[in-house]
Coordinates of C-alpha atoms in Angstrom, one line a residue:
M21 CA -4.5 37.0 86.7
S22 CA -5.8 39.6 84.3
S23 CA -9.5 39.7 83.7
H24 CA -8.8 39.4 80.0
P25 CA -7.3 36.3 78.3
P26 CA -3.8 37.0 76.7
I27 CA -5.0 36.1 73.2
L28 CA -8.5 36.3 71.8
L29 CA -9.4 35.1 68.3
Y30 CA -13.1 35.6 69.2
P31 CA -13.4 38.7 71.4
D32 CA -17.1 39.0 70.7
V33 CA -17.6 35.6 72.3
F34 CA -15.6 36.6 75.4
H35 CA -17.4 39.9 75.8
K36 CA -20.8 38.1 75.6
F37 CA -19.6 35.7 78.2
L38 CA -18.6 38.6 80.6
N39 CA -21.7 40.6 80.0
K40 CA -24.0 37.8 81.2
K41 CA -22.3 37.9 84.7
K42 CA -23.1 34.2 85.5
T43 CA -22.4 30.9 83.7
V44 CA -25.2 28.5 82.8
A45 CA -25.4 25.4 85.1
N46 CA -25.3 22.1 83.2
I47 CA -27.4 19.3 84.7
D48 CA -26.2 15.7 84.3
R49 CA -29.6 14.1 83.4
D50 CA -31.5 12.5 80.6
F51 CA -33.2 15.2 78.6
Y52 CA -35.9 13.0 77.2
E53 CA -38.1 15.9 76.3
W54 CA -35.4 16.8 73.7
H55 CA -34.4 13.5 72.2
L56 CA -37.9 11.8 72.6
G57 CA -36.3 8.4 72.6
R58 CA -34.1 8.9 69.6
K59 CA -30.7 7.2 70.0
K60 CA -28.2 9.0 67.8
Y61 CA -27.4 12.7 67.6
S62 CA -25.1 13.3 64.7
L63 CA -22.4 15.8 63.6
W64 CA -19.4 16.3 61.3
G65 CA -16.2 16.9 63.2
I66 CA -12.5 16.7 63.5
T67 CA -11.3 14.3 66.2
I68 CA -8.0 15.3 67.9
S69 CA -5.2 12.8 67.9
S70 CA -2.2 14.7 69.3
N71 CA -0.4 14.4 72.6
E72 CA 0.6 18.0 72.5
I73 CA -2.9 19.2 72.2
E74 CA -4.2 16.8 74.8
E75 CA -1.6 18.2 77.2
R76 CA -2.8 21.7 76.3
I77 CA -6.4 20.6 77.1
K78 CA -5.3 19.1 80.5
S79 CA -3.5 22.4 81.4
A80 CA -6.7 24.4 80.5
H81 CA -8.9 22.0 82.5
K82 CA -6.6 22.3 85.5
Q83 CA -7.2 26.0 85.6
L84 CA -11.0 25.7 85.6
G85 CA -11.7 22.2 86.9
D86 CA -13.3 23.4 90.1
Y87 CA -16.1 24.9 88.1
L88 CA -16.8 22.0 85.7
L89 CA -18.9 18.8 85.8
S90 CA -16.9 15.7 86.6
P91 CA -16.1 13.6 84.7
Y92 CA -16.2 15.0 81.2
S93 CA -15.5 12.0 79.1
R94 CA -16.4 13.1 75.5
Q95 CA -13.4 12.9 73.3
S96 CA -11.6 16.1 72.2
H97 CA -13.0 17.2 68.9
I98 CA -13.9 20.2 66.8
T99 CA -17.5 20.3 65.7
L100 CA -17.8 21.3 62.0
F101 CA -21.5 20.9 61.3
V102 CA -24.4 19.9 63.6
C103 CA -26.7 17.6 61.7
G104 CA -29.4 16.3 64.1
F105 CA -31.0 13.0 65.1
L106 CA -29.8 10.3 62.7
N107 CA -32.8 8.4 61.2
Y108 CA -33.3 6.3 58.1
K109 CA -35.8 9.0 57.0
A110 CA -36.2 12.4 58.5
K111 CA -39.6 12.7 60.2
D112 CA -39.1 15.7 62.5
K113 CA -37.4 19.0 61.7
D114 CA -34.4 18.1 63.9
D115 CA -33.9 14.7 62.2
Y116 CA -31.2 13.9 59.7
S117 CA -31.6 11.2 57.1
L118 CA -29.2 8.8 55.4
E119 CA -30.2 10.6 52.1
Q120 CA -29.0 13.9 53.5
L121 CA -25.7 12.2 54.6
D122 CA -25.1 10.8 51.1
L123 CA -25.7 14.3 49.6
Q124 CA -23.3 15.9 52.0
I125 CA -20.6 13.4 51.1
K126 CA -21.2 14.1 47.4
N127 CA -20.8 17.8 48.1
L128 CA -17.6 17.3 50.0
R129 CA -16.2 15.3 47.0
N130 CA -17.2 18.1 44.7
E131 CA -15.5 20.7 46.8
K132 CA -12.1 19.0 46.3
I133 CA -10.7 20.0 49.7
N134 CA -7.0 19.3 50.3
P135 CA -5.4 18.5 53.6
F136 CA -4.9 21.7 55.7
S137 CA -3.6 23.0 58.9
I138 CA -5.3 24.7 61.9
E139 CA -3.9 26.3 65.0
I140 CA -5.1 25.6 68.5
G141 CA -4.9 28.6 70.8
G142 CA -5.8 29.8 74.2
I143 CA -8.8 29.7 76.5
N144 CA -12.1 31.4 75.8
S145 CA -15.7 30.6 77.0
F146 CA -19.3 30.3 76.1
L147 CA -21.8 30.6 78.9
I148 CA -22.2 26.8 79.2
S149 CA -18.6 25.7 78.6
P150 CA -15.0 26.8 78.3
F151 CA -13.1 26.0 75.2
L152 CA -9.8 26.3 73.4
E153 CA -9.9 28.6 70.4
V154 CA -9.2 27.2 66.9
E155 CA -7.9 29.3 64.1
D156 CA -8.8 28.3 60.6
T157 CA -5.5 29.5 59.2
E158 CA -5.9 27.9 55.7
S159 CA -9.7 28.2 55.4
G160 CA -10.1 24.5 55.4
I161 CA -12.9 24.5 57.9
K162 CA -14.6 27.3 56.0
K163 CA -14.5 25.2 52.8
I164 CA -15.9 22.1 54.6
R165 CA -18.8 24.1 56.1
H166 CA -19.6 25.6 52.7
A167 CA -19.8 22.1 51.2
L168 CA -21.9 20.7 54.1
S169 CA -24.3 23.7 53.9
I170 CA -25.3 23.2 50.3
R171 CA -29.0 22.4 50.5
H172 CA -28.7 21.8 54.2
K173 CA -29.7 24.1 57.1
E174 CA -27.5 23.5 60.1
N175 CA -29.2 22.6 63.4
R176 CA -27.6 25.5 65.2
Q177 CA -28.8 28.4 67.3
E178 CA -25.6 30.4 67.7
K179 CA -23.0 31.8 65.3
Y180 CA -20.4 29.1 64.4
V181 CA -17.1 29.4 66.2
P182 CA -14.5 26.6 65.7
H183 CA -13.4 25.4 69.1
I184 CA -12.5 22.4 71.4
T185 CA -14.7 22.1 74.4
F186 CA -12.9 20.8 77.5
G187 CA -15.7 20.8 80.1
L188 CA -19.2 21.9 81.1
Y189 CA -19.9 24.4 83.9
S190 CA -21.5 22.7 86.9
G191 CA -23.1 25.8 88.4
E192 CA -23.9 29.5 88.0
Y193 CA -20.5 31.1 88.6
S194 CA -19.2 34.6 88.2
T195 CA -18.0 35.0 84.6
K196 CA -15.5 37.6 85.7
K197 CA -14.0 35.3 88.4
I198 CA -13.7 32.5 85.9
A199 CA -12.1 34.8 83.3
E200 CA -9.5 35.9 85.8
K201 CA -8.3 32.3 85.9
F202 CA -7.5 32.2 82.2
S203 CA -3.8 32.1 81.6
K204 CA -1.3 31.6 78.8
L205 CA -0.9 28.1 77.4
G206 CA 2.2 28.9 75.3
A207 CA 2.5 29.3 71.6
K208 CA -0.4 28.0 69.4
T209 CA -0.2 24.4 68.4
V210 CA -0.4 23.5 64.7
Y211 CA -2.6 20.5 63.8
K212 CA -2.8 18.9 60.3
V213 CA -6.2 17.8 59.1
D214 CA -6.4 15.1 56.4
H215 CA -9.8 13.7 57.2
I216 CA -13.1 14.5 59.0
K217 CA -15.6 12.2 60.6
F218 CA -19.4 11.8 60.6
L219 CA -20.0 11.2 64.3
Y220 CA -22.9 10.5 66.7
Y221 CA -23.5 10.2 70.4
D222 CA -26.2 9.0 72.7
P223 CA -28.3 12.1 73.5
A224 CA -29.5 10.6 76.8
N225 CA -26.0 11.1 78.2
I226 CA -24.6 14.7 78.5
N227 CA -21.1 13.1 78.4
G228 CA -22.0 10.6 75.7
L229 CA -18.9 9.3 73.8
L230 CA -18.5 10.1 70.2
K231 CA -18.8 7.1 67.8
T232 CA -17.7 7.1 64.2
E233 CA -20.2 6.4 61.4
K234 CA -18.2 7.6 58.4
I235 CA -14.7 8.9 57.7
F236 CA -14.1 11.3 54.8
W237 CA -10.4 11.6 53.6
F238 CA -9.0 14.5 51.7

């Protein structure tokens, strides 16, 4: 295989991955020092309901499965906006209140977003996890993030990149060796988006399943 993926929507992410030489090892444990007993970590996202995309994910996972934690049970999704720990009232800086949720829903309504299409592409990788690239072909994701960002600071440390994570690295592996396993997954897959979800998961579980709190239809 080539040391470069055949298609790169986000070459800066890939070069950062290669430059670090080693992946970050994920540990399957309860990070209590992070969640401090809080039960719901929340986000806005697009959940994937497509056999074609799921087959694409399976193909990608097959290429890199030897390097990933097993099992990886979180549902396929695209994170749109990381909110924080869901609480009735925000007490800590990484909390997210019901009042904030109501305001974000109001801002989404005001944005008047129509259903839109995205395209699911090939494999790329962060240091902690490989992913499928997502192309925001009709700027629908950009509009959503604009609405959600009004009077809200996202709980994010890195530049936003739309993607579908399909696993977490289980050890410190050579990034060059992993990149050499990236191969073509065929033509991009078009996916129609007519709603998004406000989701949460149990932060005590690194593979915590996503649960739906709200659905917002366009």
